[in-house]
Coordinates of C-alpha atoms and ligand atoms in Angstrom, one line a residue:
M10 CA 124.0 87.8 40.3
A11 CA 125.6 87.9 36.9
T12 CA 125.3 84.6 34.9
K13 CA 128.0 84.9 32.4
N14 CA 131.5 86.3 32.2
K15 CA 131.3 89.6 30.3
L16 CA 133.6 91.5 28.1
F17 CA 133.1 95.3 27.7
L18 CA 134.8 97.1 24.9
G19 CA 135.3 100.7 23.9
L20 CA 135.7 103.9 25.8
F21 CA 135.6 104.0 29.6
V22 CA 135.4 107.2 31.5
H23 CA 135.8 107.5 35.3
S24 CA 137.2 109.8 38.0
K25 CA 140.9 109.6 38.6
A26 CA 140.9 112.4 41.2
L27 CA 138.5 115.0 42.4
N28 CA 139.1 117.3 39.4
E29 CA 140.3 114.8 36.9
L30 CA 138.5 112.3 34.6
E31 CA 140.4 109.5 33.0
Y32 CA 139.6 108.4 29.5
L33 CA 140.4 104.8 28.7
H34 CA 140.1 104.5 24.9
D35 CA 140.0 101.2 23.1
T36 CA 139.9 99.3 26.3
A37 CA 138.7 95.9 27.3
V38 CA 137.2 95.3 30.7
G39 CA 136.4 91.7 31.9
V40 CA 133.7 91.1 34.5
D41 CA 133.3 87.6 36.0
K42 CA 130.2 85.8 37.0
E43 CA 130.2 87.3 40.4
G44 CA 130.1 90.8 38.9
K45 CA 133.8 91.6 39.7
I46 CA 136.1 93.3 37.4
T47 CA 139.0 90.9 36.6
F48 CA 140.9 92.8 34.0
V49 CA 141.3 96.2 32.5
E50 CA 143.4 96.1 29.3
R51 CA 144.1 99.3 27.5
D52 CA 144.7 99.4 23.7
C53 CA 142.9 96.1 23.5
A54 CA 140.5 95.8 20.6
E55 CA 138.0 92.9 20.5
K56 CA 140.3 90.6 18.5
K57 CA 143.2 90.9 20.9
A58 CA 140.9 90.5 23.9
R59 CA 139.4 87.3 22.5
E60 CA 142.7 85.8 21.3
T61 CA 145.0 86.7 24.2
V62 CA 143.1 87.9 27.3
L63 CA 140.2 85.5 27.5
P64 CA 142.4 82.4 27.1
Q65 CA 144.7 83.6 29.9
L66 CA 141.7 83.7 32.2
G67 CA 140.4 80.3 31.0
W68 CA 137.2 82.0 29.7
K69 CA 135.8 80.2 26.7
D70 CA 135.1 82.7 23.9
A71 CA 131.7 81.3 23.1
E72 CA 130.5 81.6 26.7
V73 CA 131.5 85.2 27.1
E74 CA 128.9 88.0 26.6
V75 CA 130.4 90.9 24.7
V76 CA 129.0 94.5 25.0
K77 CA 130.6 97.1 22.8
A78 CA 130.3 100.9 23.2
K79 CA 129.4 102.3 19.8
E80 CA 130.5 105.6 18.4
G81 CA 129.3 108.4 20.7
Q82 CA 129.0 105.9 23.6
F83 CA 131.0 105.3 26.7
F84 CA 130.9 103.4 29.9
F85 CA 130.7 105.4 33.1
P86 CA 130.4 104.2 36.8
G87 CA 126.9 104.0 38.1
F88 CA 125.6 107.0 40.0
I89 CA 125.3 106.9 43.8
D90 CA 122.4 108.8 45.3
T91 CA 123.5 109.3 48.8
H92 CA 120.1 110.7 50.0
I93 CA 116.6 110.0 48.7
H94 CA 113.2 109.4 50.3
A95 CA 111.6 106.5 48.4
P96 CA 108.1 107.1 49.8
Q97 CA 108.1 110.7 48.8
Y98 CA 108.5 109.9 45.0
P99 CA 104.8 110.6 44.2
N100 CA 105.3 114.2 45.5
A101 CA 108.3 114.9 43.2
G102 CA 107.6 118.5 41.9
I103 CA 104.9 119.1 44.5
F104 CA 106.1 121.7 47.1
G105 CA 104.6 125.0 46.2
N106 CA 106.2 127.8 48.1
S107 CA 106.7 125.8 51.2
T108 CA 109.9 125.6 53.3
L109 CA 111.2 122.7 55.2
L110 CA 109.0 122.6 58.3
N111 CA 105.6 123.4 56.7
W112 CA 106.6 121.3 53.7
L113 CA 107.0 118.3 56.1
D114 CA 103.6 118.9 57.7
T115 CA 101.7 119.7 54.5
Y116 CA 103.1 117.4 51.9
T117 CA 105.5 114.9 53.4
F118 CA 104.1 113.3 56.6
P119 CA 100.6 112.7 55.1
L120 CA 102.2 110.8 52.1
E121 CA 104.6 108.8 54.2
V122 CA 101.9 107.7 56.6
S123 CA 99.7 106.5 53.8
L124 CA 102.4 104.1 52.6
S125 CA 101.6 101.7 55.5
D126 CA 99.1 100.5 52.9
L127 CA 101.4 97.9 51.4
A128 CA 99.8 97.9 48.0
K129 CA 100.4 101.6 47.7
A130 CA 103.9 101.2 49.0
R131 CA 104.6 98.4 46.4
R132 CA 103.4 100.6 43.6
V133 CA 105.4 103.7 44.7
Y134 CA 108.6 101.7 45.5
T135 CA 108.5 99.7 42.3
R136 CA 108.3 102.9 40.4
V137 CA 111.0 104.8 42.2
I138 CA 113.4 101.9 41.8
H139 CA 112.7 101.6 38.1
K140 CA 113.0 105.4 37.7
T141 CA 116.3 105.8 39.5
L142 CA 117.8 102.8 37.7
S143 CA 116.7 104.3 34.4
H144 CA 118.7 107.4 35.3
G145 CA 121.8 105.4 36.1
T146 CA 121.6 105.2 39.9
T147 CA 123.1 101.9 40.7
C148 CA 123.2 102.5 44.5
A149 CA 120.8 104.6 46.6
A150 CA 120.7 105.4 50.3
Y151 CA 117.0 105.4 50.9
F152 CA 114.9 106.7 53.7
A153 CA 111.8 104.6 53.9
T154 CA 109.0 105.3 56.5
I155 CA 108.4 104.4 60.1
D156 CA 106.3 101.4 59.0
V157 CA 108.4 98.2 59.3
P158 CA 106.6 96.0 56.7
A159 CA 106.7 98.8 54.1
T160 CA 110.4 99.4 54.9
N161 CA 111.1 95.7 54.5
L162 CA 109.2 95.7 51.3
L163 CA 111.5 98.4 49.9
A164 CA 114.4 96.2 50.7
D165 CA 112.8 93.2 49.1
L166 CA 112.0 95.2 45.9
C167 CA 115.5 96.7 45.6
H168 CA 117.0 93.1 46.1
A169 CA 114.7 91.5 43.5
R170 CA 115.3 94.4 41.0
G171 CA 119.0 94.3 41.6
Q172 CA 119.6 97.9 42.9
R173 CA 122.3 98.3 45.5
A174 CA 120.7 100.1 48.4
L175 CA 121.0 101.2 52.0
I176 CA 117.5 101.0 53.5
G177 CA 116.6 103.0 56.5
R178 CA 113.5 102.6 58.7
V179 CA 112.7 106.2 59.8
C180 CA 112.8 106.8 63.5
M181 CA 110.8 109.8 65.0
D182 CA 109.3 110.0 68.5
E183 CA 109.2 113.7 69.5
P184 CA 105.4 114.5 70.2
S185 CA 105.7 118.2 69.6
T186 CA 106.9 117.9 66.0
S187 CA 105.9 114.4 64.8
P188 CA 102.2 113.9 63.9
A189 CA 100.2 111.7 66.4
N190 CA 99.5 109.2 63.6
Y191 CA 103.1 109.1 62.4
R192 CA 105.4 108.7 65.3
D193 CA 107.0 105.9 67.4
E194 CA 105.4 105.4 70.8
S195 CA 108.7 105.7 72.6
A196 CA 112.4 105.7 72.0
E197 CA 112.5 102.0 72.9
A198 CA 109.6 101.2 70.5
S199 CA 111.5 103.0 67.8
V200 CA 114.7 101.1 68.4
A201 CA 112.8 97.8 68.6
A202 CA 111.1 98.5 65.2
T203 CA 114.5 99.4 63.7
R204 CA 116.0 96.1 65.0
E205 CA 113.1 94.3 63.3
S206 CA 113.9 95.9 60.0
I207 CA 117.6 95.2 60.4
A208 CA 116.8 91.5 61.1
H209 CA 114.7 91.3 58.0
I210 CA 117.5 92.8 55.8
R211 CA 120.1 90.5 57.3
A212 CA 117.9 87.5 56.5
L213 CA 117.3 88.8 52.9
D214 CA 121.0 89.5 52.2
P215 CA 123.2 88.1 55.0
T216 CA 126.5 89.2 53.5
H217 CA 125.1 92.7 52.5
T218 CA 126.0 91.9 48.9
L219 CA 123.5 94.4 47.6
I220 CA 121.3 95.6 50.5
R221 CA 122.3 96.8 53.9
P222 CA 120.4 98.5 56.7
I223 CA 121.1 102.0 57.8
I224 CA 120.1 103.5 61.1
T225 CA 117.9 106.5 60.4
P226 CA 116.9 109.1 62.9
R227 CA 114.8 111.4 60.6
F228 CA 116.4 114.5 62.2
A229 CA 117.0 116.0 65.6
P230 CA 113.7 118.0 65.7
T231 CA 111.5 114.9 65.4
S232 CA 113.6 112.9 68.0
T233 CA 113.8 113.0 71.7
F234 CA 117.3 113.0 73.0
P235 CA 116.9 109.5 74.5
L236 CA 116.0 108.2 71.0
L237 CA 119.1 109.8 69.5
V238 CA 121.3 108.3 72.2
Q239 CA 119.8 104.9 71.8
L240 CA 120.2 104.9 68.1
G241 CA 123.8 106.0 68.6
A242 CA 124.3 103.0 70.9
L243 CA 122.6 100.8 68.3
A244 CA 125.1 102.0 65.6
A245 CA 128.0 101.3 67.9
E246 CA 126.7 97.8 68.7
T247 CA 125.9 96.8 65.1
T248 CA 128.6 99.0 63.3
L249 CA 125.9 99.9 60.8
P250 CA 125.9 103.2 59.0
I251 CA 123.7 106.1 60.0
Q252 CA 121.8 108.7 58.0
T253 CA 120.1 111.8 59.0
H254 CA 119.6 115.5 58.1
L255 CA 121.7 118.3 59.4
S256 CA 121.5 122.1 59.3
E257 CA 119.3 122.4 56.2
N258 CA 117.1 125.4 57.1
R259 CA 117.4 128.3 59.5
A260 CA 114.0 127.7 61.2
E261 CA 115.0 124.1 61.7
I262 CA 118.3 125.2 63.3
A263 CA 116.5 127.5 65.7
L264 CA 114.1 124.7 66.6
V265 CA 117.1 122.5 67.5
K266 CA 118.4 125.2 69.8
T267 CA 115.1 125.3 71.7
L268 CA 114.6 121.5 71.8
F269 CA 118.3 120.6 72.6
P270 CA 119.9 123.1 75.0
P271 CA 123.2 121.9 76.6
T272 CA 121.1 121.1 79.7
V273 CA 119.5 118.3 77.7
T274 CA 122.5 117.0 75.7
G275 CA 125.3 117.7 78.1
A276 CA 127.2 119.2 75.1
A277 CA 129.5 122.3 75.5
D278 CA 127.2 124.4 73.3
D279 CA 123.9 124.3 71.5
S280 CA 125.2 123.6 68.0
Y281 CA 123.2 121.3 65.8
A282 CA 126.1 119.0 64.9
G283 CA 126.9 118.9 68.6
V284 CA 123.5 117.4 69.4
Y285 CA 124.3 114.4 67.1
D286 CA 127.8 114.2 68.5
A287 CA 126.5 114.1 72.1
A288 CA 124.3 111.2 71.1
G289 CA 127.2 109.2 69.5
L290 CA 125.7 109.7 66.0
L291 CA 128.6 111.6 64.4
T292 CA 130.8 108.8 63.2
G293 CA 132.9 107.8 60.1
R294 CA 129.8 105.9 59.0
T295 CA 127.4 108.8 59.2
V296 CA 125.8 110.4 56.2
L297 CA 124.6 113.9 56.9
A298 CA 122.2 115.4 54.4
H299 CA 122.4 119.0 53.5
A300 CA 124.8 120.6 56.0
V301 CA 123.9 124.0 54.4
H302 CA 124.4 126.4 57.3
L303 CA 127.3 124.7 59.3
T304 CA 129.3 127.1 61.5
T305 CA 133.0 126.9 61.3
G306 CA 133.1 125.0 64.6
E307 CA 130.5 122.5 63.3
A308 CA 132.4 121.9 60.1
A309 CA 135.5 121.2 62.1
L310 CA 133.6 118.8 64.3
V311 CA 132.1 116.9 61.3
A312 CA 135.6 116.7 59.8
R313 CA 137.2 115.4 63.1
R314 CA 134.5 112.7 63.4
G315 CA 135.0 111.7 59.8
A316 CA 131.2 112.0 59.1
K317 CA 130.3 112.5 55.4
V318 CA 128.0 115.0 53.7
S319 CA 125.3 114.4 51.1
H320 CA 125.0 117.6 49.1
C321 CA 121.5 118.1 47.9
P322 CA 121.5 121.2 45.7
G323 CA 118.2 120.7 43.9
S324 CA 116.3 120.2 47.2
N325 CA 118.1 123.1 48.9
T326 CA 117.1 125.4 46.0
A327 CA 113.5 124.1 45.7
L328 CA 112.7 124.4 49.4
G329 CA 114.6 127.7 49.7
S330 CA 116.9 126.2 52.3
G331 CA 120.1 127.9 51.1
A332 CA 123.3 127.2 49.1
A333 CA 125.8 124.9 50.6
R334 CA 129.4 125.9 50.3
V335 CA 130.7 122.6 49.2
R336 CA 134.2 123.8 48.6
R337 CA 134.5 124.7 52.3
L338 CA 133.7 121.2 53.2
L339 CA 136.0 119.6 50.7
D340 CA 138.8 121.9 51.8
R341 CA 138.4 120.6 55.3
G342 CA 138.7 117.0 54.0
I343 CA 135.0 116.2 54.5
V344 CA 133.9 113.5 52.1
C345 CA 130.9 114.7 50.0
G346 CA 128.5 113.0 47.6
L347 CA 125.4 114.0 45.9
G348 CA 121.8 113.5 46.9
T349 CA 118.6 114.0 44.9
D350 CA 116.6 114.2 48.1
V351 CA 113.4 113.4 46.4
S352 CA 110.9 114.9 47.1
G353 CA 112.5 118.0 48.7
G354 CA 114.4 117.6 45.4
F355 CA 112.1 117.3 42.4
S356 CA 114.2 115.2 40.2
P357 CA 115.3 111.5 40.8
S358 CA 118.3 112.0 38.5
V359 CA 121.8 112.2 40.0
L360 CA 123.0 113.8 36.7
E361 CA 120.5 116.6 37.4
A362 CA 121.9 116.9 40.9
A363 CA 125.4 117.2 39.4
R364 CA 124.2 119.9 37.2
A365 CA 122.5 121.7 40.1
A366 CA 125.7 121.4 42.1
V367 CA 127.6 123.2 39.4
M368 CA 124.9 126.0 39.2
V369 CA 124.6 126.4 43.0
S370 CA 128.3 126.7 43.4
R371 CA 128.1 129.6 41.0
H372 CA 125.4 131.2 43.0
V373 CA 127.6 130.9 46.0
V374 CA 130.1 133.0 44.1
F375 CA 127.5 135.7 43.5
M376 CA 126.2 135.7 47.0
G377 CA 127.3 136.9 50.4
E378 CA 129.7 139.5 51.6
E379 CA 133.0 140.0 50.0
V380 CA 135.6 139.0 52.5
A381 CA 139.1 140.4 52.0
G382 CA 141.5 137.7 51.0
E383 CA 138.8 135.2 50.2
D384 CA 138.9 133.9 46.7
R385 CA 135.2 133.3 46.0
E386 CA 135.9 132.0 42.4
R387 CA 137.3 128.9 44.1
E388 CA 133.8 128.0 45.2
K389 CA 132.8 127.0 41.7
L390 CA 132.6 123.3 41.1
S391 CA 133.7 121.9 37.8
V392 CA 132.1 119.2 35.6
E393 CA 134.9 116.8 36.7
E394 CA 134.3 117.6 40.4
V395 CA 130.6 117.0 40.3
L396 CA 131.0 113.7 38.4
F397 CA 133.5 112.7 41.1
L398 CA 130.9 113.5 43.8
A399 CA 128.3 111.5 41.9
T400 CA 130.4 108.4 41.8
R401 CA 133.6 108.0 43.8
G402 CA 132.6 110.6 46.4
G403 CA 129.1 109.0 46.8
A404 CA 130.8 105.6 47.2
E405 CA 132.9 106.8 50.1
V406 CA 129.9 108.6 51.7
V407 CA 128.0 105.3 51.8
G408 CA 131.2 103.2 52.8
L409 CA 131.4 101.3 49.4
E410 CA 134.6 102.9 48.1
E411 CA 136.4 99.6 48.0
R412 CA 133.6 98.1 45.8
V413 CA 132.2 100.7 43.5
G414 CA 132.8 104.1 41.9
K415 CA 135.6 103.4 39.4
F416 CA 136.8 100.9 36.9
A417 CA 139.7 98.9 38.4
V418 CA 140.5 95.2 39.0
G419 CA 138.7 93.9 42.1
M420 CA 136.0 96.5 41.9
E421 CA 132.3 95.5 41.1
W422 CA 130.8 96.3 37.8
D423 CA 128.2 99.0 38.7
A424 CA 128.1 100.9 35.5
Q425 CA 126.1 102.7 32.9
L426 CA 126.5 102.9 29.1
V427 CA 126.0 106.5 28.1
G428 CA 125.1 107.3 24.5
L429 CA 125.2 110.8 23.0
G430 CA 123.5 111.8 19.7
V431 CA 126.0 111.7 16.8
V432 CA 125.0 114.2 14.1
G433 CA 125.7 113.0 10.6
E434 CA 126.6 115.0 7.4
D435 CA 122.9 115.6 6.7
G436 CA 122.3 117.2 10.1
E437 CA 120.3 114.2 11.3
V438 CA 121.3 112.0 14.2
V439 CA 123.1 108.9 12.9
G440 CA 121.3 105.6 13.2
D441 CA 118.4 105.1 15.6
E442 CA 120.1 106.4 18.7
D443 CA 118.1 109.0 20.6
G444 CA 120.7 111.3 22.1
G445 CA 118.0 113.5 23.6
D446 CA 119.3 117.1 23.9
V447 CA 123.0 116.0 23.5
D448 CA 124.0 116.5 19.9
V449 CA 127.7 115.7 19.1
F450 CA 129.0 117.0 15.8
G451 CA 132.3 115.0 16.0
W452 CA 134.8 117.9 16.4
E453 CA 134.3 118.1 20.1
T454 CA 137.0 116.7 22.4
W455 CA 135.9 114.0 24.8
P456 CA 136.0 116.3 27.8
D457 CA 133.7 118.6 25.8
R458 CA 131.3 115.8 25.0
V459 CA 131.2 114.8 28.7
A460 CA 130.4 118.4 29.6
K461 CA 127.6 118.4 27.0
W462 CA 126.2 115.3 28.7
V463 CA 126.4 116.9 32.2
Y464 CA 124.6 120.1 31.1
N465 CA 122.0 118.6 28.6
G466 CA 121.9 114.9 29.4
D467 CA 119.0 112.9 30.8
D468 CA 117.7 109.3 30.9
R469 CA 117.6 109.2 27.1
N470 CA 121.4 109.0 27.3
T471 CA 121.4 106.1 29.8
K472 CA 121.4 103.2 27.4
M473 CA 122.2 100.3 29.7
V474 CA 122.8 99.9 33.4
W475 CA 124.4 97.1 35.4
V476 CA 124.8 96.4 39.1
K477 CA 127.4 93.8 40.2
G478 CA 127.5 92.6 36.6
R479 CA 123.7 92.1 36.3
L480 CA 121.9 94.1 33.6
V481 CA 119.2 96.0 35.5
H482 CA 118.1 98.5 32.9
A483 CA 118.1 98.7 29.1
R484 CA 116.6 101.6 27.3
K485 CA 114.0 100.5 24.8
Ligands
XAN501 O1 114.9 117.3 52.8 C1 114.3 116.8 53.8 N1 113.4 115.8 53.6 C2 112.8 115.2 54.7 O2 112.0 114.3 54.5 C3 113.2 115.7 56.0 N2 112.8 115.3 57.2 C4 113.5 116.1 58.0 N3 114.3 116.9 57.4 C5 114.1 116.7 56.1 N4 114.7 117.3 55.0
ZN502 ZN1 116.0 114.3 53.0

């Protein structure tokens, strides 16, 4: 909870539309004690804000905290990581030449099972929350583990630290794919454990101001069909969101076909998306990570159900899963956001995911068969588009588009102050600001500066971060 009314002054940049950033220069934004934006005044310097806007609101000047963006700095909406595995953080960068299925067995399940040690879980979760906040992630959709106390601890730590989060207790009960020491005893036991975690989070944050539970079947291959069906029913009963993985890797897709023939699911075909749909898991509140190899029919089904996609380009490249054709999804009206997918992805930074999304979209152009009449150039994603995915797209993916993702009256102040290095006449960076690899000479337009940030920026540029008006990170 923010304690004071706040006045933010300077340049604000946010997404106006998928391919358009809006630059609000010399603007004043007021944020009340609840962390809500109460006014956005353009062409409003500090004097005018203090003399005219604050009195209208009944805010006493001396009681207002003022934060000014300096030269080379701008406010930007906080990033939303729509897919990240908190317990896998210690493995970031450790994946060798593995691909999804042997990566899970070799690296991932052993680490996740070890986090039932709550001291270890606390250490890992404290660090991943700190790290993601320091990269400007104000909201994350976390997969935890199957362990209820450790999952609840992740929720407690996010709440205490002030990071907005969706927390999912991982469900997996299929004996042929889940390790004996890391699986639910039955579908019923899995649902009961999920209910326990939901109850904990409801007690922690009854109005879901910051933290909300999310129903989390790991993915079809580690689930029995009864588990998927029961989780679908739980989602319908509770109206909670759902997160899972879909169509990440070709071997995974083949496995789904053998585990879930239409005789098991009652579906019309053996498509992967069809399995989730048959279980009631494809809804407008569902976050599907990856969706790399969707058939045209599956993409149409996902679009019809209004399910959302978390695009994880870093992970898809690292694990050799493939290159998602995001433009195809966007063209169908499927809402997309970005996921770091730590530790399939090696970086906890959404800015890095945005950069990877640009690069992967170029690889999509180089790859594949030329199809007559198809304009492959359209597959390229622009800087503006990936920043939309990182903020407003992500907000819609996790169902928070009415609360975060842009600067407007009534929205909540989830934001980051970005600072770029300003190079002075002597060739040195002005002042004590560390702009990292982003050097601005002063002749660049603001769109060019933002592009420099997207291609060369990192956490050295993330100067301050707020969630719901509360300062949750300040770079030393
Ligand atoms: O990227 C991924 N990370 C995981 O932990 C996982 N589990 C199933 N499928 C997965 N994909
Ligand atoms: Zn994942």
